[in-house]
Short mmCIF file of C-alpha atoms in Angstrom, two decimals:
data_model
loop_
_atom_site.label_atom_id
_atom_site.label_comp_id
_atom_site.label_asym_id
_atom_site.label_seq_id
_atom_site.Cartn_x
_atom_site.Cartn_y
_atom_site.Cartn_z
CA UNK A 1 -15.97 79.27 25.31
CA UNK A 2 -19.44 78.77 25.98
CA UNK A 3 -20.40 74.98 25.36
CA UNK A 4 -22.31 76.05 23.13
CA UNK A 5 -19.75 77.80 20.45
CA UNK A 6 -17.30 74.44 21.22
CA UNK A 7 -19.30 72.52 20.14
CA UNK A 8 -20.54 74.38 17.06
CA UNK A 9 -16.44 74.89 16.34
CA UNK A 10 -16.54 70.99 16.40
CA UNK A 11 -19.70 69.80 14.40
CA UNK A 12 -18.14 73.17 11.83
CA UNK A 13 -14.52 71.38 11.07
CA UNK A 14 -16.25 67.77 11.35
CA UNK A 15 -18.57 69.40 8.33
CA UNK A 16 -15.73 70.76 6.53
CA UNK A 17 -13.54 68.19 6.70
CA UNK A 18 -15.96 65.85 5.41
CA UNK A 19 -17.05 67.96 2.57
CA UNK A 20 -12.98 67.52 1.28
CA UNK A 21 -13.58 63.79 2.06
CA UNK A 22 -16.39 63.74 -0.21
CA UNK A 23 -15.30 66.12 -3.02
CA UNK A 24 -12.36 64.70 -3.41
CA UNK A 25 -13.25 61.05 -3.96
CA UNK A 26 -16.56 62.14 -6.08
CA UNK A 27 -13.71 64.44 -8.16
CA UNK A 28 -10.84 61.77 -7.98
CA UNK A 29 -13.79 59.58 -9.40
CA UNK A 30 -15.46 61.59 -11.94
CA UNK A 31 -12.06 61.31 -13.56
CA UNK A 32 -10.87 58.48 -14.35
CA UNK A 33 -10.78 56.26 -10.93
CA UNK A 34 -13.85 54.84 -9.53
CA UNK A 35 -12.21 51.90 -8.29
CA UNK A 36 -11.00 53.83 -5.13
CA UNK A 37 -12.39 55.17 -2.37
CA UNK A 38 -11.57 58.34 0.67
CA UNK A 39 -9.68 55.23 3.03
CA UNK A 40 -7.21 54.42 -0.28
CA UNK A 41 -6.50 58.25 0.38
CA UNK A 42 -4.61 58.06 3.08
CA UNK A 43 -3.18 54.08 2.45
CA UNK A 44 -1.51 56.34 -0.76
CA UNK A 45 -0.96 59.91 1.51
CA UNK A 46 1.38 57.33 3.33
CA UNK A 47 2.38 55.19 0.84
CA UNK A 48 3.82 58.25 -1.64
CA UNK A 49 7.38 59.42 -0.93
CA UNK A 50 9.32 56.59 -0.69
CA UNK A 51 5.94 53.89 0.22
CA UNK A 52 6.07 51.56 3.33
CA UNK A 53 6.17 48.46 4.84
CA UNK A 54 2.15 46.83 6.01
CA UNK A 55 3.72 47.70 9.00
CA UNK A 56 4.04 51.25 8.44
CA UNK A 57 0.83 51.44 6.77
CA UNK A 58 -0.98 50.14 9.79
CA UNK A 59 0.59 52.01 11.84
CA UNK A 60 -0.14 55.29 9.56
CA UNK A 61 -3.82 54.29 9.07
CA UNK A 62 -4.48 53.26 12.68
CA UNK A 63 -5.21 49.64 11.90
CA UNK A 64 -3.71 45.90 12.29
CA UNK A 65 -1.33 44.19 10.33
CA UNK A 66 -3.97 41.98 8.86
CA UNK A 67 -6.65 45.03 7.35
CA UNK A 68 -3.66 47.27 6.08
CA UNK A 69 -2.38 43.49 4.16
CA UNK A 70 -5.95 42.73 2.98
CA UNK A 71 -6.42 47.09 1.53
CA UNK A 72 -2.49 46.13 0.29
CA UNK A 73 -3.44 43.61 -1.28
CA UNK A 74 -7.25 44.86 -2.86
CA UNK A 75 -4.22 47.89 -4.11
CA UNK A 76 -2.15 45.20 -5.74
CA UNK A 77 -5.40 43.34 -8.08
CA UNK A 78 -6.23 47.68 -9.48
CA UNK A 79 -2.70 48.73 -10.38
CA UNK A 80 -2.11 51.48 -7.46
CA UNK A 81 0.31 49.59 -5.94
CA UNK A 82 2.74 46.47 -5.77
CA UNK A 83 4.58 44.71 -3.25
CA UNK A 84 8.97 44.98 -3.78
CA UNK A 85 11.77 44.14 -2.03
CA UNK A 86 12.61 46.48 0.83
CA UNK A 87 16.31 48.61 0.52
CA UNK A 88 16.92 48.05 3.75
CA UNK A 89 15.52 44.64 4.34
CA UNK A 90 15.76 41.42 2.89
CA UNK A 91 12.47 40.24 5.41
CA UNK A 92 10.70 42.93 4.36
CA UNK A 93 8.09 43.88 1.64
CA UNK A 94 7.63 47.45 0.43
CA UNK A 95 4.61 48.70 -0.27
CA UNK A 96 4.54 51.83 -3.40
CA UNK A 97 2.40 53.75 -5.84
CA UNK A 98 2.19 52.80 -8.79
CA UNK A 99 2.54 54.86 -12.17
CA UNK A 100 -1.74 54.39 -12.03
CA UNK A 101 -0.85 55.24 -8.05
CA UNK A 102 1.27 58.30 -8.97
CA UNK A 103 -1.71 60.04 -11.23
CA UNK A 104 -4.74 59.10 -8.59
CA UNK A 105 -3.11 60.64 -6.03
CA UNK A 106 -1.27 63.77 -8.22
CA UNK A 107 -5.49 63.46 -8.58
CA UNK A 108 -6.44 63.72 -5.16
CA UNK A 109 -4.46 66.74 -4.81
CA UNK A 110 -5.57 68.89 -7.77
CA UNK A 111 -9.28 68.68 -7.12
CA UNK A 112 -7.85 69.85 -2.71
CA UNK A 113 -6.58 72.34 -4.00
CA UNK A 114 -10.12 73.32 -6.76
CA UNK A 115 -12.22 73.01 -2.93
CA UNK A 116 -9.35 75.48 -1.01
CA UNK A 117 -9.34 77.68 -3.35
CA UNK A 118 -13.44 77.93 -3.45
CA UNK A 119 -13.25 77.85 0.69
CA UNK A 120 -10.56 80.67 -0.63
CA UNK A 121 -13.24 82.75 -2.54
CA UNK A 122 -15.21 83.04 0.54
CA UNK A 123 -13.46 84.43 3.48
CA UNK A 124 -10.65 85.82 1.15
CA UNK A 125 -7.22 85.84 1.44
CA UNK A 126 -6.94 87.49 5.04
CA UNK A 127 -9.17 85.30 6.22
CA UNK A 128 -7.84 81.86 3.94
CA UNK A 129 -4.45 82.92 5.82
CA UNK A 130 -5.22 83.48 9.74
CA UNK A 131 -7.81 79.71 9.30
CA UNK A 132 -4.31 78.33 7.57
CA UNK A 133 -1.91 79.59 10.62
CA UNK A 134 -4.34 79.42 13.54
CA UNK A 135 -5.25 75.13 12.34
CA UNK A 136 -1.70 74.62 11.55
CA UNK A 137 -0.85 76.02 15.58
CA UNK A 138 -3.33 73.76 17.03
CA UNK A 139 -3.86 70.19 13.93
CA UNK A 140 -1.45 67.78 15.86
CA UNK A 141 1.33 65.81 14.22
CA UNK A 142 1.58 63.49 12.56
CA UNK A 143 -1.11 60.87 9.92
CA UNK A 144 -4.30 62.20 9.20
CA UNK A 145 -6.33 59.56 9.57
CA UNK A 146 -10.15 58.41 7.88
CA UNK A 147 -12.50 58.52 10.11
CA UNK A 148 -13.66 53.89 10.40
#
């Protein structure tokens, strides 16, 4: 692959990821969650299954525990998460999504499906399958982090 091809692919991937993030943010805001921003969505992705401690959330987001704690404080004030006792560690607090947080997450997922469906309309089912499979093979496994 030539350098120019690699740079063009890099630009296209970054543009697609940025556009996806922007469109999810716009869709979530348009559907009644006007007080969230993309960084909240990256936190929600970690909290959605079973909750997490602030330390776990910080590691997921690639930020300090202080920054994660400030984000959690903000999300508690807005009603998206709550802190509670940790079921396995009496010293730790578990941060979990509230019903409002789960509703916001569902809306974000719906918007993401709409965006990807639009990509499918442009590329067709075959190319979408190739794209999904190829990206699945090269994308690193692990947390999806915001670009701070």
